[in-house]
Structure formats: C-alpha cells, structure tokens
mmCIF file of C-alpha atoms in Angstrom:
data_model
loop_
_atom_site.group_PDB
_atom_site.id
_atom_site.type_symbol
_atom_site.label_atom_id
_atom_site.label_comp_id
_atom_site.label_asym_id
_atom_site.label_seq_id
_atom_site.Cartn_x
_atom_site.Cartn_y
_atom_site.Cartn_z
ATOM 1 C CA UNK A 1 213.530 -45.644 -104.597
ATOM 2 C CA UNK A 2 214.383 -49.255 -105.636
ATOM 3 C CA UNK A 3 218.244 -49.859 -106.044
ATOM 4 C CA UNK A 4 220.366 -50.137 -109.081
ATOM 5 C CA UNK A 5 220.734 -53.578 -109.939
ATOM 6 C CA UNK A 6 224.391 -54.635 -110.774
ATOM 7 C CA UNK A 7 225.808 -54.182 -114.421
ATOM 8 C CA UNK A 8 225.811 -58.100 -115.896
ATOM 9 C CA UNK A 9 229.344 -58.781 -116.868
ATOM 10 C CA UNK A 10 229.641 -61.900 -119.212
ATOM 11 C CA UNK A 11 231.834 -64.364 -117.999
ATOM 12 C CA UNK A 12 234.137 -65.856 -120.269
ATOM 13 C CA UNK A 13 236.063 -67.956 -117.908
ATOM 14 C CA UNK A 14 234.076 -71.519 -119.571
ATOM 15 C CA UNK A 15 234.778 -70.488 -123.117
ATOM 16 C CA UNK A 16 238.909 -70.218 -122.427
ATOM 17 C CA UNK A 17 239.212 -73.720 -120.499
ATOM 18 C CA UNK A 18 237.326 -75.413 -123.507
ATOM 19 C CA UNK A 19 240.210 -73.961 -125.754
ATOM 20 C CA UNK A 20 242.331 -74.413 -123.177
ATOM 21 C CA UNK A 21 241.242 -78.300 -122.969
ATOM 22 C CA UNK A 22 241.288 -78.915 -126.597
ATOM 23 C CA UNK A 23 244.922 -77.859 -127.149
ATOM 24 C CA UNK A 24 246.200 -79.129 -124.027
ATOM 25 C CA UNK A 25 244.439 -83.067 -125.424
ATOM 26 C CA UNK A 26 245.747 -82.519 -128.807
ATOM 27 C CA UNK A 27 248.884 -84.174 -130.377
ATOM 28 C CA UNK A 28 249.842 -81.040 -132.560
ATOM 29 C CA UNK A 29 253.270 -80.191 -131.380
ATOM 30 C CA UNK A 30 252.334 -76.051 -131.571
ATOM 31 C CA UNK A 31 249.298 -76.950 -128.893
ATOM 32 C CA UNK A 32 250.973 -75.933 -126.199
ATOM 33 C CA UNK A 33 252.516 -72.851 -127.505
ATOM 34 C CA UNK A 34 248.580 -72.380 -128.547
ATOM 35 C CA UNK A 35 247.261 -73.396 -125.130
ATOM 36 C CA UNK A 36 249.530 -70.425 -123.396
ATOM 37 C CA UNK A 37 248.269 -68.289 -126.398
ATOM 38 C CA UNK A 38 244.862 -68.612 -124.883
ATOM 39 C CA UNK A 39 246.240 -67.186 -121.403
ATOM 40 C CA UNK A 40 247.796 -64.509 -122.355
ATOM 41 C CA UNK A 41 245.195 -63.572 -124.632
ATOM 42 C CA UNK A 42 242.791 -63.784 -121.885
ATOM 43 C CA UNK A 43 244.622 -61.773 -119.212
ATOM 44 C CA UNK A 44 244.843 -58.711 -122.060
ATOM 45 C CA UNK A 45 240.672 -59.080 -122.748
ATOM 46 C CA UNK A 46 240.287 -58.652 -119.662
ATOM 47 C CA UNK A 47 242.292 -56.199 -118.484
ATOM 48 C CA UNK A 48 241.224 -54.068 -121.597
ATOM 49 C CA UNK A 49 237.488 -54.686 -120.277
ATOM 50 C CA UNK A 50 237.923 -53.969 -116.647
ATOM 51 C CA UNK A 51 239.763 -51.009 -117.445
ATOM 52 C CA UNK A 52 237.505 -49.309 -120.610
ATOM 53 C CA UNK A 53 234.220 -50.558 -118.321
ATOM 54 C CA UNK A 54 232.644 -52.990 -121.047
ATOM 55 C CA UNK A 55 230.782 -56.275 -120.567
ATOM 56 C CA UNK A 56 230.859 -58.172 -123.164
ATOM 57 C CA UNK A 57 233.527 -58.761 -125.727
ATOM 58 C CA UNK A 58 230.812 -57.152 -128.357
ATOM 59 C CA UNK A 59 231.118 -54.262 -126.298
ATOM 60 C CA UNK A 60 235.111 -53.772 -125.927
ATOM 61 C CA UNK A 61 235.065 -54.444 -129.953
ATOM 62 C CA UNK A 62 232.639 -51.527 -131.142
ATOM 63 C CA UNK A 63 234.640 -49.095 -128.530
ATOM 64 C CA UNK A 64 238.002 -49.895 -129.097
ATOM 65 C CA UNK A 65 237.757 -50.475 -133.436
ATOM 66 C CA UNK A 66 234.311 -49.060 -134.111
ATOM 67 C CA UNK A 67 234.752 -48.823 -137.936
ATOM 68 C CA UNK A 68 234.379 -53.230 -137.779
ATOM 69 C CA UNK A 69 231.585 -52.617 -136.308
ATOM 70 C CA UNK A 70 229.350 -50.295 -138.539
ATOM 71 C CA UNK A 71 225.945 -51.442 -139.501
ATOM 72 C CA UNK A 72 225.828 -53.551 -143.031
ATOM 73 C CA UNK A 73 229.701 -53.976 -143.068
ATOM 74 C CA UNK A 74 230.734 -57.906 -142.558
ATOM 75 C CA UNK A 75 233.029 -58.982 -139.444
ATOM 76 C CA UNK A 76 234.614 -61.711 -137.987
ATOM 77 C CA UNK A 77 233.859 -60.648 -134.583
ATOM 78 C CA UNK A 78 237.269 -60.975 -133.932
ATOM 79 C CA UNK A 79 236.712 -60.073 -130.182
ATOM 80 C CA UNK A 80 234.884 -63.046 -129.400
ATOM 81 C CA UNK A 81 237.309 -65.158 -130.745
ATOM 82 C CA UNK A 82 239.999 -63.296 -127.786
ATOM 83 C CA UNK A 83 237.618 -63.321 -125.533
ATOM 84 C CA UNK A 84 237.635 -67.039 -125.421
ATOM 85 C CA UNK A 85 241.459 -67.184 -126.347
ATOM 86 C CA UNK A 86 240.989 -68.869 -129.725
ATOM 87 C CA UNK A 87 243.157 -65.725 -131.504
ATOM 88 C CA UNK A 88 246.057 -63.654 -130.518
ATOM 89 C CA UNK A 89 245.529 -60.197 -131.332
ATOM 90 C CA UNK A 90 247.629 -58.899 -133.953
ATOM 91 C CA UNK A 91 250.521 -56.130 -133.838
ATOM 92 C CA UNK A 92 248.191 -53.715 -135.126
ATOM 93 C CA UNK A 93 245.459 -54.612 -132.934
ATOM 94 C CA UNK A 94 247.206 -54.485 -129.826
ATOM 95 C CA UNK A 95 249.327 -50.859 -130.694
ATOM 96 C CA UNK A 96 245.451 -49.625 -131.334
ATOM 97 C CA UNK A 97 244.595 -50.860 -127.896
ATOM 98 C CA UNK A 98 247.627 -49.016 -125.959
ATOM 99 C CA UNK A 99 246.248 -46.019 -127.694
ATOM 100 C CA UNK A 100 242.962 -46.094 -125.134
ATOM 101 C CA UNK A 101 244.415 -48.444 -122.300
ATOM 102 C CA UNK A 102 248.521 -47.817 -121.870
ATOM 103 C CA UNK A 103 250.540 -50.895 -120.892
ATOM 104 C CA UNK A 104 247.818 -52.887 -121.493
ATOM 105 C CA UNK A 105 249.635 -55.201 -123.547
ATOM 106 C CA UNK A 106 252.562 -55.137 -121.032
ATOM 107 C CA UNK A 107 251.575 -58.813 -119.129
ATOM 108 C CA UNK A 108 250.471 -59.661 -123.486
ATOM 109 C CA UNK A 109 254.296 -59.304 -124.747
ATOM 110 C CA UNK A 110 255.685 -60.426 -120.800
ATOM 111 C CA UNK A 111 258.740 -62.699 -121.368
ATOM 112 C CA UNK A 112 257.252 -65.345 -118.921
ATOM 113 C CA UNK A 113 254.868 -66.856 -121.037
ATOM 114 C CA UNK A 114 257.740 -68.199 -123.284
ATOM 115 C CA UNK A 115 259.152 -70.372 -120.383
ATOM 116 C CA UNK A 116 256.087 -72.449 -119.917
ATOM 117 C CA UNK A 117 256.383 -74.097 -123.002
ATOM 118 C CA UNK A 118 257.219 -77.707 -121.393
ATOM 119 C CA UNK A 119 256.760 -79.177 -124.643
ATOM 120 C CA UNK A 120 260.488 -79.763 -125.360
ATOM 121 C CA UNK A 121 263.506 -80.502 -123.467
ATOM 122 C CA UNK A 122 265.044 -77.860 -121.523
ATOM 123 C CA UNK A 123 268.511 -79.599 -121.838
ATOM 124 C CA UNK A 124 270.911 -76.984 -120.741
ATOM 125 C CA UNK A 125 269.290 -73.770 -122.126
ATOM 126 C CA UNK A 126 267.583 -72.852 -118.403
ATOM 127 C CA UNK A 127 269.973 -69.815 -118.418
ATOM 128 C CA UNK A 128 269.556 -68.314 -121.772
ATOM 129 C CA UNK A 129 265.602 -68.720 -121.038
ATOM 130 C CA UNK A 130 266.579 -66.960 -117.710
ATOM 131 C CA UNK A 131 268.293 -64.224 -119.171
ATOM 132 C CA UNK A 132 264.924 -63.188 -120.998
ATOM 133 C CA UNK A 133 263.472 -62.138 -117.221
ATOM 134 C CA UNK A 134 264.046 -59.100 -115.196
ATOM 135 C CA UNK A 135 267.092 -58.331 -113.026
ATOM 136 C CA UNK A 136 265.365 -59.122 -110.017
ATOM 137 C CA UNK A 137 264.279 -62.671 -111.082
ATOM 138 C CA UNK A 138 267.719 -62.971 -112.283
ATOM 139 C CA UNK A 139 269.090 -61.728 -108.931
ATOM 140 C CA UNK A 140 267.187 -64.538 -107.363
ATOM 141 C CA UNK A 141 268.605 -67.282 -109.305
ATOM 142 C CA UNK A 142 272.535 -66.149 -109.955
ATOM 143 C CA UNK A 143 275.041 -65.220 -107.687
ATOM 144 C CA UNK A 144 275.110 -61.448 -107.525
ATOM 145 C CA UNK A 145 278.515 -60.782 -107.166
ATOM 146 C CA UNK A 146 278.774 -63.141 -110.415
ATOM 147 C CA UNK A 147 276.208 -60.755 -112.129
ATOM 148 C CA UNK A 148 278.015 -57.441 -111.173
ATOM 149 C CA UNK A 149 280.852 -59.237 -112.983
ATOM 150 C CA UNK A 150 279.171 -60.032 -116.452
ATOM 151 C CA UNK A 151 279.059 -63.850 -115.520
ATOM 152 C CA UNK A 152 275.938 -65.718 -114.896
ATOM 153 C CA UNK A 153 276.693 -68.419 -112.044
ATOM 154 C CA UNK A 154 273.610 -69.999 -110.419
ATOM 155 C CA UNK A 155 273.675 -69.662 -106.299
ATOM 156 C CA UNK A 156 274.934 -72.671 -104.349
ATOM 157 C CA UNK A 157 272.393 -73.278 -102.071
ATOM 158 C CA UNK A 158 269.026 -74.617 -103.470
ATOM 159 C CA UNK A 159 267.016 -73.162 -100.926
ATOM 160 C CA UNK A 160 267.906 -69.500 -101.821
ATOM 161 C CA UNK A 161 266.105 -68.505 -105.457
ATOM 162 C CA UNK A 162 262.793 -70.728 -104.548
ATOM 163 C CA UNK A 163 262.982 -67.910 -101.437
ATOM 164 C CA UNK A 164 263.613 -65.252 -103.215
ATOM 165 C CA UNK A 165 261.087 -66.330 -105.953
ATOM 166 C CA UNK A 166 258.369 -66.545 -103.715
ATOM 167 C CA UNK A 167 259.502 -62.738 -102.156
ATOM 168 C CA UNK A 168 258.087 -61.424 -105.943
ATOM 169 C CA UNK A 169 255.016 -64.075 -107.263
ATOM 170 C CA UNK A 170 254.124 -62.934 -110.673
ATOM 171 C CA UNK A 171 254.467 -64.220 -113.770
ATOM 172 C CA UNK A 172 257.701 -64.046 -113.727
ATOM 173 C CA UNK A 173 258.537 -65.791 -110.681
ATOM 174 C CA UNK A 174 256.245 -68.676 -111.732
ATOM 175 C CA UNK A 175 258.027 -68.652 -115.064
ATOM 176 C CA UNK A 176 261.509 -68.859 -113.588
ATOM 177 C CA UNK A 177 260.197 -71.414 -110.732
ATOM 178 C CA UNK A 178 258.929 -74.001 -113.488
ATOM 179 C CA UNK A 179 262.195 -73.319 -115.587
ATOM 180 C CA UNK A 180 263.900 -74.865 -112.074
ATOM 181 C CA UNK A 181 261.120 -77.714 -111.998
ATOM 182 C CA UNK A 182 262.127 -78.754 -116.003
ATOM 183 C CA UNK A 183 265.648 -78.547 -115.062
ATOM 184 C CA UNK A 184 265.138 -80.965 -111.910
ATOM 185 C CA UNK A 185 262.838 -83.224 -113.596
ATOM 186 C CA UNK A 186 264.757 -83.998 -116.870
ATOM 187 C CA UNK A 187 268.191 -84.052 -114.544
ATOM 188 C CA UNK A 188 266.136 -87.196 -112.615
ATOM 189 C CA UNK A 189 266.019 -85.706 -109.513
ATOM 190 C CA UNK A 190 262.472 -85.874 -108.356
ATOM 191 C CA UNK A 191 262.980 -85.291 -104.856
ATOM 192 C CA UNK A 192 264.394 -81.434 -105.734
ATOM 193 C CA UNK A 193 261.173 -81.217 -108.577
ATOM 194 C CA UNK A 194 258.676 -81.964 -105.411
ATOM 195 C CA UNK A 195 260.064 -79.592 -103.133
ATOM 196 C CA UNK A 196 260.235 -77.113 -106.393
ATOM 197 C CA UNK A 197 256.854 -78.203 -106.865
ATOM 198 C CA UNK A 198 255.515 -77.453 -103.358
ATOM 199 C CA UNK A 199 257.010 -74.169 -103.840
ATOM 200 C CA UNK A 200 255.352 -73.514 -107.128
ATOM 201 C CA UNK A 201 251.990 -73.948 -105.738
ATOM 202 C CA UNK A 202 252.704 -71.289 -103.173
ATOM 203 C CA UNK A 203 253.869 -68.501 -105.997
ATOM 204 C CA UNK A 204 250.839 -69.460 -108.327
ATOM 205 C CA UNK A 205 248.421 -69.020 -105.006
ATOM 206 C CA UNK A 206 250.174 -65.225 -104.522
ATOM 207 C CA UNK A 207 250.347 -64.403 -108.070
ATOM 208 C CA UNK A 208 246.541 -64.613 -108.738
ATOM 209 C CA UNK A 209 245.461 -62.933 -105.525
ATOM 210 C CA UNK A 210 248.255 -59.865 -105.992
ATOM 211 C CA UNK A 211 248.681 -59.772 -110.001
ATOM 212 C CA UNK A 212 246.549 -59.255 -112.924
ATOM 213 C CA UNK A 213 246.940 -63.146 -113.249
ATOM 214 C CA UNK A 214 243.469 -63.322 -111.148
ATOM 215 C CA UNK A 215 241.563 -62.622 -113.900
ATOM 216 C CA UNK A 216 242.468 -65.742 -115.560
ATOM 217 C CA UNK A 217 242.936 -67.942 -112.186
ATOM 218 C CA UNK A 218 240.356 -71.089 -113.559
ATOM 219 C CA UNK A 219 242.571 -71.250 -117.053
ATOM 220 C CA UNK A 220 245.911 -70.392 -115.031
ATOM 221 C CA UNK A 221 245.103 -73.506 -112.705
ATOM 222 C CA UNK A 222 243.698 -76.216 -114.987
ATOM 223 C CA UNK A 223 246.942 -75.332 -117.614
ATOM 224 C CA UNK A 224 249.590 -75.760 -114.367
ATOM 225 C CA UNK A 225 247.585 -78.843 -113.077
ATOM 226 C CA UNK A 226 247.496 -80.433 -116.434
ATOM 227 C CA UNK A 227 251.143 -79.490 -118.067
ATOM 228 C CA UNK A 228 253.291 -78.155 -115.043
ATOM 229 C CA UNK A 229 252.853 -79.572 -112.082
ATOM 230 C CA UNK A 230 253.228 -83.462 -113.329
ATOM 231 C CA UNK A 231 256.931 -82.632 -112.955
ATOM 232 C CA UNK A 232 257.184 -82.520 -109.636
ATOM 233 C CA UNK A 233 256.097 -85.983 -109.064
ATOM 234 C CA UNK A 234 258.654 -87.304 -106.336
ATOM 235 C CA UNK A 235 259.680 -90.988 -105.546
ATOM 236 C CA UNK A 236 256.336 -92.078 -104.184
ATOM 237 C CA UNK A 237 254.725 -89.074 -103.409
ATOM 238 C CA UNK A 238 252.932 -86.289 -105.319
ATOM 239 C CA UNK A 239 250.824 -83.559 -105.312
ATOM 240 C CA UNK A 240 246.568 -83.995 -105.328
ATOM 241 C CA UNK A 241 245.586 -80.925 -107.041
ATOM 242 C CA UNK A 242 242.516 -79.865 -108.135
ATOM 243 C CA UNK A 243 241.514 -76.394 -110.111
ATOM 244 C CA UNK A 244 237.924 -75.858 -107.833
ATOM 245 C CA UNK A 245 240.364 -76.179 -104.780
ATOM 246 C CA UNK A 246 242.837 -74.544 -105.993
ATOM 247 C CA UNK A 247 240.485 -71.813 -106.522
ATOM 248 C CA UNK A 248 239.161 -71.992 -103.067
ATOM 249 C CA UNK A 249 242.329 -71.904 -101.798
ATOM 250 C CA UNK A 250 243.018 -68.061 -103.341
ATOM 251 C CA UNK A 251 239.860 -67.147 -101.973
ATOM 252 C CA UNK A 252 240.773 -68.343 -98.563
ATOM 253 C CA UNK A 253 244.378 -66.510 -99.389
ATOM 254 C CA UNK A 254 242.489 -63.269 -100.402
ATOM 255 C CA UNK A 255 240.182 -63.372 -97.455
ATOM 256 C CA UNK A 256 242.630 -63.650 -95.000
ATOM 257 C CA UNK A 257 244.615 -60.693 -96.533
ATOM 258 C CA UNK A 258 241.311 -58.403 -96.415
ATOM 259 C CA UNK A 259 240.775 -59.154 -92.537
ATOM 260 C CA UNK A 260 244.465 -59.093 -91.288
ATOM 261 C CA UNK A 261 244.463 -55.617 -93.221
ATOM 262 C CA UNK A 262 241.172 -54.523 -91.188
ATOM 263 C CA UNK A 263 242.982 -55.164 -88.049
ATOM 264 C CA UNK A 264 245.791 -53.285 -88.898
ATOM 265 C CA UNK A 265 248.176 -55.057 -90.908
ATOM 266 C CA UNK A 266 250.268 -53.448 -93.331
ATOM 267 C CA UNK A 267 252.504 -56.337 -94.516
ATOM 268 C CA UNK A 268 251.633 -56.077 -97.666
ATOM 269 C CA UNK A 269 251.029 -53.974 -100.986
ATOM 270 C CA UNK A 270 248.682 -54.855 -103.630
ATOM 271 C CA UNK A 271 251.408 -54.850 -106.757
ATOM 272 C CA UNK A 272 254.464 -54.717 -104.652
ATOM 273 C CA UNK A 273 256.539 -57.571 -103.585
ATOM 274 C CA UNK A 274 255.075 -60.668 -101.734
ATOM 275 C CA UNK A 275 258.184 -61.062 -98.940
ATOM 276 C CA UNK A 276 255.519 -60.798 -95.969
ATOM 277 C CA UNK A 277 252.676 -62.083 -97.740
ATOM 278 C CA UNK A 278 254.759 -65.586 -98.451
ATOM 279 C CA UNK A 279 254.832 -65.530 -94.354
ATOM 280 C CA UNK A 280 250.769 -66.240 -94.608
ATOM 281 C CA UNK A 281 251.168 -69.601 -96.218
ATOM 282 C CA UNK A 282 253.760 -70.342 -93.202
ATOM 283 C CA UNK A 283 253.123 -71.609 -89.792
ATOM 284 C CA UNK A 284 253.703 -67.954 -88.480
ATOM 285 C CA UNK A 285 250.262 -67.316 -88.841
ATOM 286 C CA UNK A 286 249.055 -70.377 -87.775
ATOM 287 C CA UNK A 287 248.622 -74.216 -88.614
ATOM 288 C CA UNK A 288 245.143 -73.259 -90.364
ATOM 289 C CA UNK A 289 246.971 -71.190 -92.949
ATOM 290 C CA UNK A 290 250.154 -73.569 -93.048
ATOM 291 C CA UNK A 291 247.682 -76.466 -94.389
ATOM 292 C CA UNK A 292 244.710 -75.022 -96.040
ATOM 293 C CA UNK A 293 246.693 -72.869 -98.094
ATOM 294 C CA UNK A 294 248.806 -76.191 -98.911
ATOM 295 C CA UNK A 295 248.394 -78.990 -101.619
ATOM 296 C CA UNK A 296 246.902 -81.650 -100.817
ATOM 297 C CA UNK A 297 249.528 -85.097 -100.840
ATOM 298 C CA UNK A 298 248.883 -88.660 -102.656
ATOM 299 C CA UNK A 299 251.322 -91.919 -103.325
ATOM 300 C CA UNK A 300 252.900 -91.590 -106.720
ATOM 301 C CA UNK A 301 252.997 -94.998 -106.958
ATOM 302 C CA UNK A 302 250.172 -98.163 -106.285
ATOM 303 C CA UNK A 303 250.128 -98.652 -102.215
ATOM 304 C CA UNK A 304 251.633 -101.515 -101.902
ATOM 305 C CA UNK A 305 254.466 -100.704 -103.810
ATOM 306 C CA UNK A 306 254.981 -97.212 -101.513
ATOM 307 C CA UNK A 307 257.221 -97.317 -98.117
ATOM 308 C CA UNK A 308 256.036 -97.394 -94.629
ATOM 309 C CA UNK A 309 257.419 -94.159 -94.631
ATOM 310 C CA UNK A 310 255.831 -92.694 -97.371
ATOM 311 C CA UNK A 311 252.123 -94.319 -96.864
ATOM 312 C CA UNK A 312 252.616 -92.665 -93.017
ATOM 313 C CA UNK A 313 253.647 -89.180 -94.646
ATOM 314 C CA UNK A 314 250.850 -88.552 -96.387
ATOM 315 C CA UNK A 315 248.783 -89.751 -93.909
ATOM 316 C CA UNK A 316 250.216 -87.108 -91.933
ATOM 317 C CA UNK A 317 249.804 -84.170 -93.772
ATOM 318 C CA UNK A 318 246.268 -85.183 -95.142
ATOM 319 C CA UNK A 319 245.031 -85.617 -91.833
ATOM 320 C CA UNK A 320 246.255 -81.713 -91.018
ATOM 321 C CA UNK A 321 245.015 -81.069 -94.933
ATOM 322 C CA UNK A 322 241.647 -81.816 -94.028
ATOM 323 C CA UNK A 323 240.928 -80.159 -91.219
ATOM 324 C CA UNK A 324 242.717 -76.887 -91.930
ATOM 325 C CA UNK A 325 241.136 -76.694 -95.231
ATOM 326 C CA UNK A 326 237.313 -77.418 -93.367
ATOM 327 C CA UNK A 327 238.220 -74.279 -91.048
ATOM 328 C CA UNK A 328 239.157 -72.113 -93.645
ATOM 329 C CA UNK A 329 236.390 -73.446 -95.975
ATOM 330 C CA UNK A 330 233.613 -72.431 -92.900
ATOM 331 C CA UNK A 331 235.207 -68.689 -93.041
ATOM 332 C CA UNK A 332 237.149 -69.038 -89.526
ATOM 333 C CA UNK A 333 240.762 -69.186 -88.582
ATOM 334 C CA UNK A 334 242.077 -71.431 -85.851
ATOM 335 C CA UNK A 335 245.704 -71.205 -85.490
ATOM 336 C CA UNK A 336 246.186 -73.691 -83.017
ATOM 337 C CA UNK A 337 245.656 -77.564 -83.852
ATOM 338 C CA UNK A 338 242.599 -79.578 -81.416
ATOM 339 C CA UNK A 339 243.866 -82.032 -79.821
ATOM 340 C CA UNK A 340 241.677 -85.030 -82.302
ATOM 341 C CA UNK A 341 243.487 -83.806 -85.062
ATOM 342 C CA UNK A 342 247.161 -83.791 -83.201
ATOM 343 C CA UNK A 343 245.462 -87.435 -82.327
ATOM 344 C CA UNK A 344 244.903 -88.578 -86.072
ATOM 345 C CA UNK A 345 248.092 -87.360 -87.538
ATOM 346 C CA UNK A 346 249.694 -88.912 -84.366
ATOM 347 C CA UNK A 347 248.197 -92.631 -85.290
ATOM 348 C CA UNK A 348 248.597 -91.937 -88.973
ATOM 349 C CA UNK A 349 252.988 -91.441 -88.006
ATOM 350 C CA UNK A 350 252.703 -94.891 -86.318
#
C-alpha cells in the first residue's frame, strides 16, 4: 500500500519579510510600529494554524469565521492579509479566536513587542518601559531587595541582568535586553551596546528554538538585523550578521539539543527556563558550539583607520568563526580545536 504523502502547508514566511521590508525602507514615522505589527501578527496566524490543523490562511478563515466565507457573499479575505502581516486582527477578531484556540492571543497582546519600537529616543523612560514586563524580567534588571521595598533600583553590576536575561530567552528577555542596548547606545557607550549586543544574539538564538517565536524566525531575524542590532556597533568593531546564518545557526542550536537529549541529557525543558541551555552557546560544551553558535565579527570602521588591536581581534575570532561554523554546518561536533586552526588564530594575534 503506497504511503500517505505529507499534508502541503503553505508557507507564508516570503509574504511577511516583503511587508516586513517595505515598512522597515519607508520614511513614515508609524513604519516601525507597523513593521512589529507584522510579527506579532504572524506569530498569532500561525499559532492559530498549527494548533486548529489548517494549511492555508483560506483554510483557518472559513473554520474560525465561516459566515465571511459563505458562497455569493463578498470578502476581503481578511486572513490573507494576517497571514502575510499586512493587518492586525481586530478586538473582535481575536476574542472570536480564543473562543476555539485559548491563549492564543497571549504572545498577540505580550508587552514585549512595545519595547522594540527603536524609532524614538529612549531618553530616561527604560524603567517605566520595564515596568510593563513580568516580575521575573524585572527581577533580572532591579535590585530585589529594592523591589520587595516598592523602589525600582537597577543592579550594580552590568554583568548580572544580561545573565539573568539569557536564564529566560523569550520575548520578553529580548525585549528587556534591547531596552539595555537603546539605553547604552544613546548614553554613547558603545563598548557596553557590543557586549549587550553579543548577548542579544545569544537570547534571540534560544528564543526561536524554545518559544513560539520559531515560527516567525526569518521575519524575527531580518527585523533585529535591520533595526536592532545596528546599536551595538562598538568603537571599531561590529557584528556580521546575516538572516540565512542566523537561521542556520538555530538549526545547529536545535540539533544539538535533540542529540544531547538522546544521550541522556535533561538540562533542559521545552517552555521552561533556558539557565542550562545558555551553557550550550558556552565553551562548556565545546569550542564548536562556543563559535558556531556565535556572530560572526567585522571592523566598524574602514581598515586603515581600525587599531592593530582591533584588525588582530577579529582576525581572531573569524578564524575560530569559520571553522566552528564548517563543523557544525557538516552535522558533526568537535569540541576540541585542530591544531591549523589554533595555528591561524595564533598568526592572526601577531
């Protein structure tokens, strides 16, 4: 008896980065707000789909508001237009919605999306825009004992939230982590917004592999490359991201995940927090994942305008780049540098 041949599900990934494109290019000072429209519209499609078991947006639209749909009667075919992020759904959409899928509108409504919106000055409203997030993202970034107390005091040392940020990558996290990157950047400080930045790229990796965020990761990517991660430009040296590696790169992350768990690792829970899983983009698991899962360096600034010090950085870490992203790109895992590579980053130090 021949097999089944798998249900075609209709991607929709192309249609959201061309709206995602043509707000993020535009001059209309609501773009962005409309560009992070067309994310969280896109993350509540397709959680409604996934969940209700429909293909196309044609589909999800005659199941979940059949009367639009009747034969003769004129529609908009509104649930193209969310399918490819170019409306939000209305109030009494979305309470019609949570009628067949509960909570399907909770990542819709989340508070994070808000706090992407780089569009204007932060100035010095980072903790009323803080205040909008859960306890525990609150506990990462002020002083508990402060918070017991009614007050809302960041913590002293500037190591501690990125930490504890990366110990719960969602939405959330990312949110509060590029509320810390706006703060750093317009305060002049580039060398904190690069180190924010490096961290940032490590939440956004977890968050798509663990959260519902992966079913937006192409849209998720191109929107941080393009209007987040220019922040964290230091000095003379920035991140070299691109959304295909990027993708590759969660791939890698989600692979790696899937075979440690086959051999008996229980470090951590799909939907729970990411304290152990943060350890996989760490040397503790070897210099493959340390690298591959890492961005990719380049000089901020023309060459021969960058220090010997700089220039021999990236060097460095591009060498290691390369040929822990090549391991991890050929499906293996080699935790231990060869000795050519320990060579090249050797001569690219000096």
């Amino acid at each position: 008896m021949p097999a089944k041949s798998l249900k075609y599900i209709k991607p929709y990934h192309d249609a959201r980065l061309n709206t995602l494109l043509r707000f993020t290019e535009s001059d209309d000072p609501k773009a962005l707000k409309k560009a992070i429209n067309v994310l969280r519209t896109g993350v509540w499609f397709e959680e409604l789909r996934l969940r209700l078991g429909q293909s196309t947006a044609y589909g999800l639209g005659q199941q979940l508001q059949p009367d639009t749909y009747r034969q003769g009667l004129h529609h908009h075919n509104m649930w193209a237009k969310y399918a490819a992020g170019k409306h939000l759904p209305g109030q009494e959409t979305v309470r019609a919605c949570e009628l067949a899928a509960p909570h399907s509108s909770d990542l819709l409504l989340d508070a994070g999306w808000d706090l992407l919106d780089a569009s204007r000055p932060i100035g010095q409203q980072g903790d009323t825009l803080l205040r909008q997030l859960r306890p525990s993202i609150q506990n990462a970034i002020f002083d508990e004992r402060a918070l017991a107390a009614g007050r809302y005091e960041r913590r002293r040392a500037p190591i501690q939230p990125l930490r504890r940020l990366e110990g719960q990558a969602d939405l959330q996290a990312l949110a509060a982590t590029v509320v810390l990157l706006r703060e750093a950047s317009e305060a002049g400080d580039r060398s904190r917004a690069f180190e924010v930045g490096v961290v940032l790229h490590r939440i956004l990796l977890m968050a798509v592999v663990g959260t519902r965020l992966r079913w937006i990761a192409p849209e998720l990517f191109e929107f941080f490359i393009r209007q987040i991660f220019p922040l964290a430009a230091g000095d003379e040296v920035t991140l070299q991201l691109d959304r295909n590696v990027l993708g590759a790169q969660s791939q890698w992350l989600n692979r790696t995940i899937l075979e440690m768990e086959d051999a008996g690792w229980c470090g951590y829970i799909p939907g729970g927090t990411t304290r152990q899983l943060r350890r996989l983009l760490s040397v503790d698991y070897g210099f493959d994942l340390l690298f591959g899962l890492s961005p990719r360096l380049k000089l901020a600034v023309p060459s021969e305008q960058a220090s010997e010090d700089a220039r021999r950085w990236v060097g460095w870490s591009n060498a290691a780049w390369d040929w822990a992203t090549s391991v991890l790109d050929a499906g293996r895992r080699e935790s231990l540098m060869p000795d050519d590579v320990i060579a090249q980053m050797a001569a690219a130090r000096g």
